[in-house]
Amino acid sequence: MQTIDSYNFAGKKAIIRVDFNVPLDKEFRVTDDTRIRAAIPTIKRVLSGGGAVVLMSHLGRPKGVEEKYSLNHIIYKVEELLGQKILFCTDCMKGGEMAGSLKMGEVLMLENLRFYAEEEGKPRGLAEDASDEVKKEAKAKVKAEQKEFVKQLASYADCYINDAFGTAHRAHASTALIAEYFPNDKMFGYIMEGEIKAIDKVVKEPQHPVTAIIGGSKVSSKIAILENLVNKVDNMIIGGGMAFTFIKAQGGKIGASLCEDDQIEVALGIIAAAKQKGVKIYLPTDALCADKFDNEANRQICPIDSIPDGWMGMDVSDATLKVWDNVLESSKTILWNGPVGVFEMPNFANGTLTIAKTLADVTQRNGTFTLVGGGDSVAAVNQMGYASKVSYVSTGGGAMLEYLEGKTLPGIAAITQ
Ligand code: AMP
């Protein structure tokens, strides 16, 4: 397999799938340039290796050509961060001439890939009540057109780099299908490499003991992760709203706390699997409870399995954090996904912020490998200024979750297989 460090880019044009799906304000100024900034090392590697770059990305969820989703809004930011002017092609299907005359050292950015339905390969504009027959036909049509779309993109370059981890779980034209045109000239960019290495350090070749902290609101959205991780970890800390389904499943009284009654069997299955595999599950011992879902609600600490009627668990207590702290202190590898309380409300943020701090501490003090992923956990780590103090902060979102679930991601498989 080729790697970005070993590949010889001299005289070559590289088409790079980047993730420039950045937030814009009303004046179309970039409000958070993290994703563009993160892609710069990959782009610079090609240029300094003597190559030229064709950049392709999506922005937002356009339904066709929509000016507000044009990548021309972000050219200024790419130029600023890259430190050089770039060329822009206003139609990603009409880049042949510009790509053909691209000189080594130059960068060409293509317009939003999702202006074309072929990028995602899903039909657009179908009536909601369209018959199955019509839907099937429309799908077949876009799939057929997608082949030409992929071929056209591939014609712009000599090699392909995928550096968009955030869309690696999608089998789109630019994230997976295009790779087949470059059987010996395809590779990951630095972001993809970093993400894969970090997650593999937890799920493939971890140093034990391994602890996963899983939080968030729902068991239903994390079942597959819990079921996969139970085979990989030594300890599983379960917090957040989803903990109450586990408590109720074991006969606890949870008052008005969040609960998914239809997931009780699932919770029991996970507890049983953990027992069988010798995995220790740590649920909260007590909860900081509120009499309504409000930052200003009355508060009291209750044992986790005897929460009074009308009260709901909103965060974990100090006593729980103490128990968890001992587990984290003795772990060599820690994965954290999902807040352990309603951290958007300052009065119920302590548990989540304490976890962020503990992870930073054990990374610095004990050399523990700590991987943080998922929007809310990443936000908590950033809010505390700890992003550089934990081992790795994943930007992958859905892609990271699917990788943790043990699924094969099309964007990864297209490069490695
Ligand atoms: P998720 O999107 O499933 O990862 O869940 C994240 C959400 O879970 C955040 O918005 C939190 O406010 C919420 N959450 C965490 N703990 C609780 C809790 N004890 N009760 C209700 N919601 C919670």
Short mmCIF file of C-alpha atoms in Angstrom, two decimals, residues 2-404:
data_model
loop_
_atom_site.label_atom_id
_atom_site.label_comp_id
_atom_site.label_asym_id
_atom_site.label_seq_id
_atom_site.Cartn_x
_atom_site.Cartn_y
_atom_site.Cartn_z
CA GLN A 2 1.23 3.50 -0.86
CA THR A 3 1.60 6.07 1.89
CA ILE A 4 1.72 9.81 1.59
CA ASP A 5 5.22 9.86 3.09
CA SER A 6 6.71 7.29 0.75
CA TYR A 7 4.93 8.24 -2.49
CA ASN A 8 6.94 10.14 -5.10
CA PHE A 9 4.84 13.15 -6.11
CA ALA A 10 7.43 14.66 -8.47
CA GLY A 11 5.65 15.69 -11.68
CA LYS A 12 2.35 14.16 -10.50
CA LYS A 13 -1.09 15.68 -10.08
CA ALA A 14 -2.84 14.48 -6.93
CA ILE A 15 -6.59 14.73 -6.53
CA ILE A 16 -7.31 15.05 -2.81
CA ARG A 17 -10.72 14.49 -1.22
CA VAL A 18 -10.68 16.97 1.64
CA ASP A 19 -13.39 17.82 4.13
CA PHE A 20 -13.91 21.55 3.70
CA ASN A 21 -17.46 21.33 5.02
CA VAL A 22 -16.92 24.33 7.32
CA PRO A 23 -19.47 26.58 9.03
CA LEU A 24 -20.11 29.98 7.40
CA ASP A 25 -21.78 33.08 8.84
CA LYS A 26 -24.36 35.29 7.07
CA GLU A 27 -21.63 37.11 5.17
CA PHE A 28 -20.21 33.72 4.09
CA ARG A 29 -17.10 34.11 6.20
CA VAL A 30 -15.63 30.91 7.66
CA THR A 31 -16.42 30.84 11.39
CA ASP A 32 -14.35 27.75 12.24
CA ASP A 33 -11.41 26.86 10.01
CA THR A 34 -10.31 23.71 11.89
CA ARG A 35 -11.03 21.38 8.99
CA ILE A 36 -9.19 23.49 6.41
CA ARG A 37 -6.26 23.95 8.77
CA ALA A 38 -6.11 20.20 9.37
CA ALA A 39 -5.81 19.44 5.64
CA ILE A 40 -2.88 21.79 5.00
CA PRO A 41 -0.07 19.32 5.86
CA THR A 42 -1.36 16.82 3.28
CA ILE A 43 -1.61 19.50 0.57
CA LYS A 44 1.84 20.84 1.40
CA ARG A 45 3.37 17.37 1.31
CA VAL A 46 2.28 16.98 -2.34
CA LEU A 47 3.49 20.44 -3.30
CA SER A 48 6.84 20.14 -1.57
CA GLY A 49 7.26 16.71 -3.15
CA GLY A 50 7.14 18.35 -6.58
CA GLY A 51 3.48 17.72 -7.40
CA ALA A 52 0.31 19.69 -8.13
CA VAL A 53 -2.99 19.45 -6.27
CA VAL A 54 -6.64 19.22 -7.27
CA LEU A 55 -8.88 19.66 -4.22
CA MET A 56 -12.43 18.32 -4.05
CA SER A 57 -14.93 18.60 -1.22
CA HIS A 58 -18.57 18.97 -0.37
CA LEU A 59 -20.08 21.87 1.58
CA GLY A 60 -23.43 21.50 3.31
CA ARG A 61 -26.36 19.61 1.85
CA PRO A 62 -27.29 21.37 -1.40
CA LYS A 63 -30.17 19.97 -3.43
CA GLY A 64 -28.50 21.02 -6.68
CA VAL A 65 -26.49 24.12 -7.59
CA GLU A 66 -27.06 26.56 -4.71
CA GLU A 67 -24.86 29.64 -4.50
CA LYS A 68 -24.91 29.68 -0.70
CA TYR A 69 -23.12 26.33 -0.70
CA SER A 70 -20.48 27.39 -3.21
CA LEU A 71 -16.91 26.62 -2.24
CA ASN A 72 -15.90 29.96 -3.73
CA HIS A 73 -16.80 31.44 -0.30
CA ILE A 74 -13.88 29.67 1.32
CA ILE A 75 -11.16 30.31 -1.28
CA TYR A 76 -9.82 33.25 0.76
CA LYS A 77 -9.41 31.01 3.81
CA VAL A 78 -7.67 28.19 1.93
CA GLU A 79 -5.28 30.73 0.37
CA GLU A 80 -4.61 32.34 3.74
CA LEU A 81 -3.83 29.03 5.48
CA LEU A 82 -1.90 27.58 2.56
CA GLY A 83 0.06 30.77 1.96
CA GLN A 84 -0.50 30.81 -1.81
CA LYS A 85 -3.13 31.67 -4.41
CA ILE A 86 -5.32 28.84 -5.68
CA LEU A 87 -7.30 28.33 -8.88
CA PHE A 88 -11.02 27.61 -8.74
CA CYS A 89 -13.12 25.61 -11.17
CA THR A 90 -16.80 26.62 -10.97
CA ASP A 91 -18.11 23.26 -12.16
CA CYS A 92 -16.50 20.09 -10.85
CA MET A 93 -17.40 18.27 -14.07
CA LYS A 94 -15.69 20.86 -16.28
CA GLY A 95 -12.23 20.80 -14.77
CA GLY A 96 -10.49 18.99 -17.63
CA GLU A 97 -8.84 22.02 -19.16
CA MET A 98 -7.79 23.65 -15.90
CA ALA A 99 -6.46 20.40 -14.47
CA GLY A 100 -4.69 19.66 -17.76
CA SER A 101 -2.78 22.93 -17.71
CA LEU A 102 -2.07 22.87 -13.98
CA LYS A 103 1.63 23.42 -13.27
CA MET A 104 3.55 21.64 -10.56
CA GLY A 105 3.30 23.63 -7.33
CA GLU A 106 -0.19 24.89 -8.22
CA VAL A 107 -3.48 24.13 -6.49
CA LEU A 108 -6.87 23.90 -8.19
CA MET A 109 -10.07 23.62 -6.12
CA LEU A 110 -13.21 22.17 -7.68
CA GLU A 111 -16.70 23.49 -6.94
CA ASN A 112 -18.90 21.63 -4.42
CA LEU A 113 -19.19 17.97 -5.42
CA ARG A 114 -22.71 17.76 -4.05
CA PHE A 115 -24.01 20.18 -6.66
CA TYR A 116 -24.28 16.88 -8.54
CA ALA A 117 -26.54 14.07 -7.29
CA GLU A 118 -23.93 11.65 -8.67
CA GLU A 119 -21.55 12.41 -5.79
CA GLU A 120 -23.82 10.66 -3.29
CA GLY A 121 -25.46 8.47 -5.91
CA LYS A 122 -28.94 9.23 -4.58
CA PRO A 123 -31.77 10.47 -6.81
CA ARG A 124 -33.06 13.98 -6.17
CA GLY A 125 -36.40 15.70 -6.58
CA LEU A 126 -38.53 12.56 -6.38
CA ALA A 127 -42.13 13.12 -5.31
CA GLU A 128 -42.71 11.76 -1.82
CA ASP A 129 -45.50 9.56 -3.07
CA ALA A 130 -43.47 8.22 -6.02
CA SER A 131 -44.03 4.52 -6.60
CA ASP A 132 -41.36 1.95 -5.82
CA GLU A 133 -40.98 1.41 -9.54
CA VAL A 134 -40.24 5.11 -10.17
CA LYS A 135 -37.82 5.21 -7.24
CA LYS A 136 -35.99 2.15 -8.50
CA GLU A 137 -35.67 3.61 -11.99
CA ALA A 138 -34.39 6.94 -10.66
CA LYS A 139 -31.81 5.15 -8.53
CA ALA A 140 -30.59 3.04 -11.44
CA LYS A 141 -30.28 6.21 -13.55
CA VAL A 142 -28.20 8.13 -11.01
CA LYS A 143 -26.01 5.07 -10.40
CA ALA A 144 -25.34 4.81 -14.14
CA GLU A 145 -24.53 8.52 -14.35
CA GLN A 146 -22.31 8.20 -11.30
CA LYS A 147 -19.88 6.04 -13.28
CA GLU A 148 -19.25 8.90 -15.72
CA PHE A 149 -18.97 11.36 -12.84
CA VAL A 150 -16.29 9.28 -11.13
CA LYS A 151 -14.41 8.76 -14.39
CA GLN A 152 -14.38 12.50 -15.07
CA LEU A 153 -13.01 13.34 -11.61
CA ALA A 154 -10.37 10.64 -11.93
CA SER A 155 -9.24 12.07 -15.29
CA TYR A 156 -7.93 15.20 -13.55
CA ALA A 157 -5.04 13.48 -11.74
CA ASP A 158 -2.34 10.80 -11.60
CA CYS A 159 -2.94 9.78 -8.00
CA TYR A 160 -5.71 9.91 -5.39
CA ILE A 161 -5.53 10.87 -1.74
CA ASN A 162 -8.43 10.50 0.66
CA ASP A 163 -8.11 12.86 3.61
CA ALA A 164 -11.79 13.25 4.52
CA PHE A 165 -12.28 11.00 7.53
CA GLY A 166 -15.64 12.60 8.33
CA THR A 167 -17.17 11.05 5.19
CA ALA A 168 -15.20 7.77 5.19
CA HIS A 169 -18.35 5.86 6.21
CA ARG A 170 -20.06 6.86 2.97
CA ALA A 171 -19.51 5.05 -0.34
CA HIS A 172 -19.64 8.25 -2.36
CA ALA A 173 -17.99 8.96 -5.70
CA SER A 174 -15.15 11.04 -4.27
CA THR A 175 -14.67 9.14 -1.01
CA ALA A 176 -14.58 5.58 -2.29
CA LEU A 177 -15.56 4.87 -5.90
CA ILE A 178 -12.84 7.02 -7.49
CA ALA A 179 -10.11 4.88 -5.89
CA GLU A 180 -10.58 2.11 -8.45
CA TYR A 181 -9.03 4.37 -11.10
CA PHE A 182 -5.79 4.49 -9.13
CA PRO A 183 -5.04 0.88 -8.18
CA ASN A 184 -1.36 1.59 -7.48
CA ASP A 185 -1.56 5.31 -6.81
CA LYS A 186 -4.03 5.75 -3.95
CA MET A 187 -3.33 6.58 -0.34
CA PHE A 188 -4.59 8.20 2.84
CA GLY A 189 -3.75 11.78 3.72
CA TYR A 190 -2.37 12.68 7.13
CA ILE A 191 -5.77 13.23 8.77
CA MET A 192 -7.06 9.81 7.71
CA GLU A 193 -3.80 8.15 8.75
CA GLY A 194 -3.93 9.82 12.16
CA GLU A 195 -7.55 8.91 12.81
CA ILE A 196 -7.12 5.28 11.81
CA LYS A 197 -3.95 4.87 13.87
CA ALA A 198 -5.59 6.43 16.93
CA ILE A 199 -8.72 4.26 16.79
CA ASP A 200 -6.65 1.14 16.09
CA LYS A 201 -4.66 1.88 19.23
CA VAL A 202 -7.90 1.34 21.13
CA VAL A 203 -9.64 -1.45 19.23
CA LYS A 204 -6.88 -3.42 17.47
CA GLU A 205 -3.69 -3.42 19.48
CA PRO A 206 -4.37 -1.65 22.75
CA GLN A 207 -2.33 -1.65 25.89
CA HIS A 208 -4.46 -3.15 28.65
CA PRO A 209 -6.32 -2.35 30.81
CA VAL A 210 -8.60 -0.64 28.31
CA THR A 211 -11.50 1.47 29.54
CA ALA A 212 -14.33 2.86 27.44
CA ILE A 213 -16.42 5.71 28.81
CA ILE A 214 -19.69 5.80 26.94
CA GLY A 215 -22.26 8.50 27.62
CA GLY A 216 -24.94 10.46 25.83
CA SER A 217 -28.67 10.34 25.83
CA LYS A 218 -29.66 7.10 24.19
CA VAL A 219 -28.79 3.42 24.42
CA SER A 220 -30.44 2.93 21.02
CA SER A 221 -27.85 5.05 19.20
CA LYS A 222 -24.91 3.33 20.90
CA ILE A 223 -25.98 -0.34 20.94
CA ALA A 224 -23.62 -1.43 18.18
CA ILE A 225 -20.67 0.32 19.85
CA LEU A 226 -21.44 -1.16 23.25
CA GLU A 227 -21.81 -4.63 21.73
CA ASN A 228 -18.53 -4.37 19.84
CA LEU A 229 -16.57 -2.78 22.69
CA VAL A 230 -17.65 -5.43 25.15
CA ASN A 231 -15.35 -7.76 23.19
CA LYS A 232 -12.39 -5.39 23.34
CA VAL A 233 -12.25 -3.55 26.66
CA ASP A 234 -11.60 -4.46 30.27
CA ASN A 235 -13.82 -1.79 31.83
CA MET A 236 -16.89 -0.05 30.54
CA ILE A 237 -18.01 3.14 32.25
CA ILE A 238 -21.58 4.00 31.28
CA GLY A 239 -22.88 7.47 32.08
CA GLY A 240 -25.29 10.09 30.77
CA GLY A 241 -28.97 9.54 30.11
CA MET A 242 -28.37 6.04 28.77
CA ALA A 243 -27.20 4.79 32.19
CA PHE A 244 -30.78 4.92 33.50
CA THR A 245 -32.01 2.28 31.07
CA PHE A 246 -29.35 -0.03 32.53
CA ILE A 247 -30.36 0.88 36.10
CA LYS A 248 -34.05 0.28 35.42
CA ALA A 249 -33.22 -3.00 33.67
CA GLN A 250 -31.68 -4.16 36.94
CA GLY A 251 -34.74 -3.19 38.96
CA GLY A 252 -33.70 0.32 40.07
CA LYS A 253 -36.13 3.21 40.62
CA ILE A 254 -35.14 6.01 38.29
CA GLY A 255 -37.93 8.56 38.84
CA ALA A 256 -38.41 10.78 35.80
CA SER A 257 -34.90 10.15 34.43
CA LEU A 258 -34.41 9.51 30.73
CA CYS A 259 -35.17 5.89 29.87
CA GLU A 260 -35.80 3.84 26.78
CA ASP A 261 -38.09 1.04 27.89
CA ASP A 262 -37.74 -0.72 24.55
CA GLN A 263 -33.98 -1.00 25.14
CA ILE A 264 -34.18 -2.77 28.49
CA GLU A 265 -33.59 -6.18 26.92
CA VAL A 266 -30.61 -4.78 25.01
CA ALA A 267 -29.17 -3.39 28.23
CA LEU A 268 -29.59 -6.75 29.96
CA GLY A 269 -27.90 -8.45 26.99
CA ILE A 270 -24.90 -6.14 27.27
CA ILE A 271 -24.66 -6.74 31.03
CA ALA A 272 -24.76 -10.49 30.44
CA ALA A 273 -22.14 -10.35 27.68
CA ALA A 274 -19.87 -8.27 29.91
CA LYS A 275 -20.22 -10.76 32.75
CA GLN A 276 -19.42 -13.65 30.47
CA LYS A 277 -16.29 -11.93 29.12
CA GLY A 278 -15.11 -10.65 32.49
CA VAL A 279 -15.62 -7.02 31.51
CA LYS A 280 -16.44 -4.77 34.45
CA ILE A 281 -19.32 -2.36 33.93
CA TYR A 282 -19.30 0.80 36.01
CA LEU A 283 -22.63 2.58 36.20
CA PRO A 284 -23.01 5.72 38.34
CA THR A 285 -23.43 5.03 42.07
CA ASP A 286 -25.38 8.27 42.68
CA ALA A 287 -26.85 10.97 40.49
CA LEU A 288 -27.20 14.70 40.80
CA CYS A 289 -30.95 14.98 40.29
CA ALA A 290 -33.25 17.85 39.32
CA ASP A 291 -37.00 18.35 39.76
CA LYS A 292 -37.26 19.63 36.18
CA PHE A 293 -35.12 19.68 33.02
CA ASP A 294 -33.74 23.14 33.71
CA ASN A 295 -30.42 24.57 34.81
CA GLU A 296 -32.21 26.45 37.64
CA ALA A 297 -34.13 23.39 38.89
CA ASN A 298 -33.91 22.31 42.54
CA ARG A 299 -31.13 19.79 43.00
CA GLN A 300 -30.31 16.85 45.23
CA ILE A 301 -28.02 13.84 45.14
CA CYS A 302 -29.80 10.48 45.16
CA PRO A 303 -28.59 6.88 45.10
CA ILE A 304 -28.75 5.82 41.45
CA ASP A 305 -31.38 3.12 42.06
CA SER A 306 -33.74 5.12 44.28
CA ILE A 307 -34.52 8.39 42.57
CA PRO A 308 -37.83 9.86 43.86
CA ASP A 309 -40.82 10.23 41.57
CA GLY A 310 -40.69 13.47 39.61
CA TRP A 311 -36.91 13.80 39.92
CA MET A 312 -34.46 13.06 37.14
CA GLY A 313 -30.76 12.22 37.08
CA MET A 314 -28.94 14.99 35.22
CA ASP A 315 -25.29 14.42 36.11
CA VAL A 316 -23.08 12.02 38.03
CA SER A 317 -22.12 12.75 41.64
CA ASP A 318 -18.68 13.32 43.15
CA ALA A 319 -18.85 9.87 44.77
CA THR A 320 -19.30 8.28 41.34
CA LEU A 321 -16.48 10.36 39.88
CA LYS A 322 -14.21 9.11 42.64
CA VAL A 323 -14.89 5.48 41.76
CA TRP A 324 -14.42 6.17 38.06
CA ASP A 325 -11.26 8.13 38.74
CA ASN A 326 -9.65 5.02 40.26
CA VAL A 327 -10.55 3.00 37.16
CA LEU A 328 -9.15 5.67 34.83
CA GLU A 329 -6.02 6.10 36.92
CA SER A 330 -5.17 2.40 36.49
CA SER A 331 -6.05 2.19 32.77
CA LYS A 332 -3.45 2.26 30.00
CA THR A 333 -5.89 3.02 27.19
CA ILE A 334 -9.07 5.09 27.42
CA LEU A 335 -11.74 5.83 24.85
CA TRP A 336 -14.35 8.48 25.62
CA ASN A 337 -17.52 9.04 23.63
CA GLY A 338 -20.52 10.97 24.92
CA PRO A 339 -21.18 13.32 27.86
CA VAL A 340 -21.99 11.79 31.27
CA GLY A 341 -24.51 14.51 32.13
CA VAL A 342 -26.53 17.35 30.64
CA PHE A 343 -23.33 19.32 30.22
CA GLU A 344 -24.98 22.11 28.21
CA MET A 345 -26.43 23.30 31.55
CA PRO A 346 -23.64 24.66 33.78
CA ASN A 347 -25.19 23.19 36.95
CA PHE A 348 -25.00 19.70 35.44
CA ALA A 349 -21.69 19.95 33.59
CA ASN A 350 -19.37 18.96 36.41
CA GLY A 351 -19.23 15.23 35.61
CA THR A 352 -18.42 15.73 31.94
CA LEU A 353 -15.85 18.46 32.58
CA THR A 354 -14.23 16.37 35.33
CA ILE A 355 -13.87 13.44 32.92
CA ALA A 356 -12.20 15.81 30.42
CA LYS A 357 -9.80 16.96 33.13
CA THR A 358 -9.05 13.43 34.35
CA LEU A 359 -8.27 12.29 30.82
CA ALA A 360 -5.87 15.19 30.33
CA ASP A 361 -4.28 14.41 33.72
CA VAL A 362 -3.72 10.68 33.16
CA THR A 363 -2.35 11.33 29.67
CA GLN A 364 0.20 13.79 31.00
CA ARG A 365 1.01 12.01 34.27
CA ASN A 366 0.78 8.31 33.40
CA GLY A 367 1.28 8.33 29.65
CA THR A 368 -2.15 6.75 29.20
CA PHE A 369 -3.38 6.70 25.59
CA THR A 370 -6.60 8.73 25.57
CA LEU A 371 -8.88 9.02 22.56
CA VAL A 372 -11.79 11.44 22.64
CA GLY A 373 -14.48 11.32 19.95
CA GLY A 374 -18.02 12.50 19.30
CA GLY A 375 -19.19 16.10 19.06
CA ASP A 376 -20.11 16.64 22.71
CA SER A 377 -17.05 15.02 24.30
CA VAL A 378 -14.83 16.92 21.88
CA ALA A 379 -16.66 20.15 22.79
CA ALA A 380 -16.09 19.46 26.50
CA VAL A 381 -12.37 18.85 25.97
CA ASN A 382 -12.09 22.03 23.88
CA GLN A 383 -14.10 24.07 26.40
CA MET A 384 -11.57 23.10 29.07
CA GLY A 385 -8.62 23.83 26.78
CA TYR A 386 -7.43 20.22 26.96
CA ALA A 387 -7.42 19.30 23.25
CA SER A 388 -3.62 19.19 23.17
CA LYS A 389 -3.38 17.44 26.54
CA VAL A 390 -5.22 14.25 25.58
CA SER A 391 -3.61 11.82 23.12
CA TYR A 392 -6.02 12.24 20.23
CA VAL A 393 -9.21 14.15 19.50
CA SER A 394 -11.15 12.51 16.69
CA THR A 395 -12.97 14.80 14.30
CA GLY A 396 -14.70 11.88 12.64
CA GLY A 397 -18.16 11.93 14.26
CA GLY A 398 -20.29 9.33 12.50
CA ALA A 399 -17.28 7.76 10.77
CA MET A 400 -15.54 7.21 14.09
CA LEU A 401 -18.64 5.65 15.60
CA GLU A 402 -19.00 3.23 12.71
CA TYR A 403 -15.34 2.30 12.93
CA LEU A 404 -15.75 1.64 16.65
#
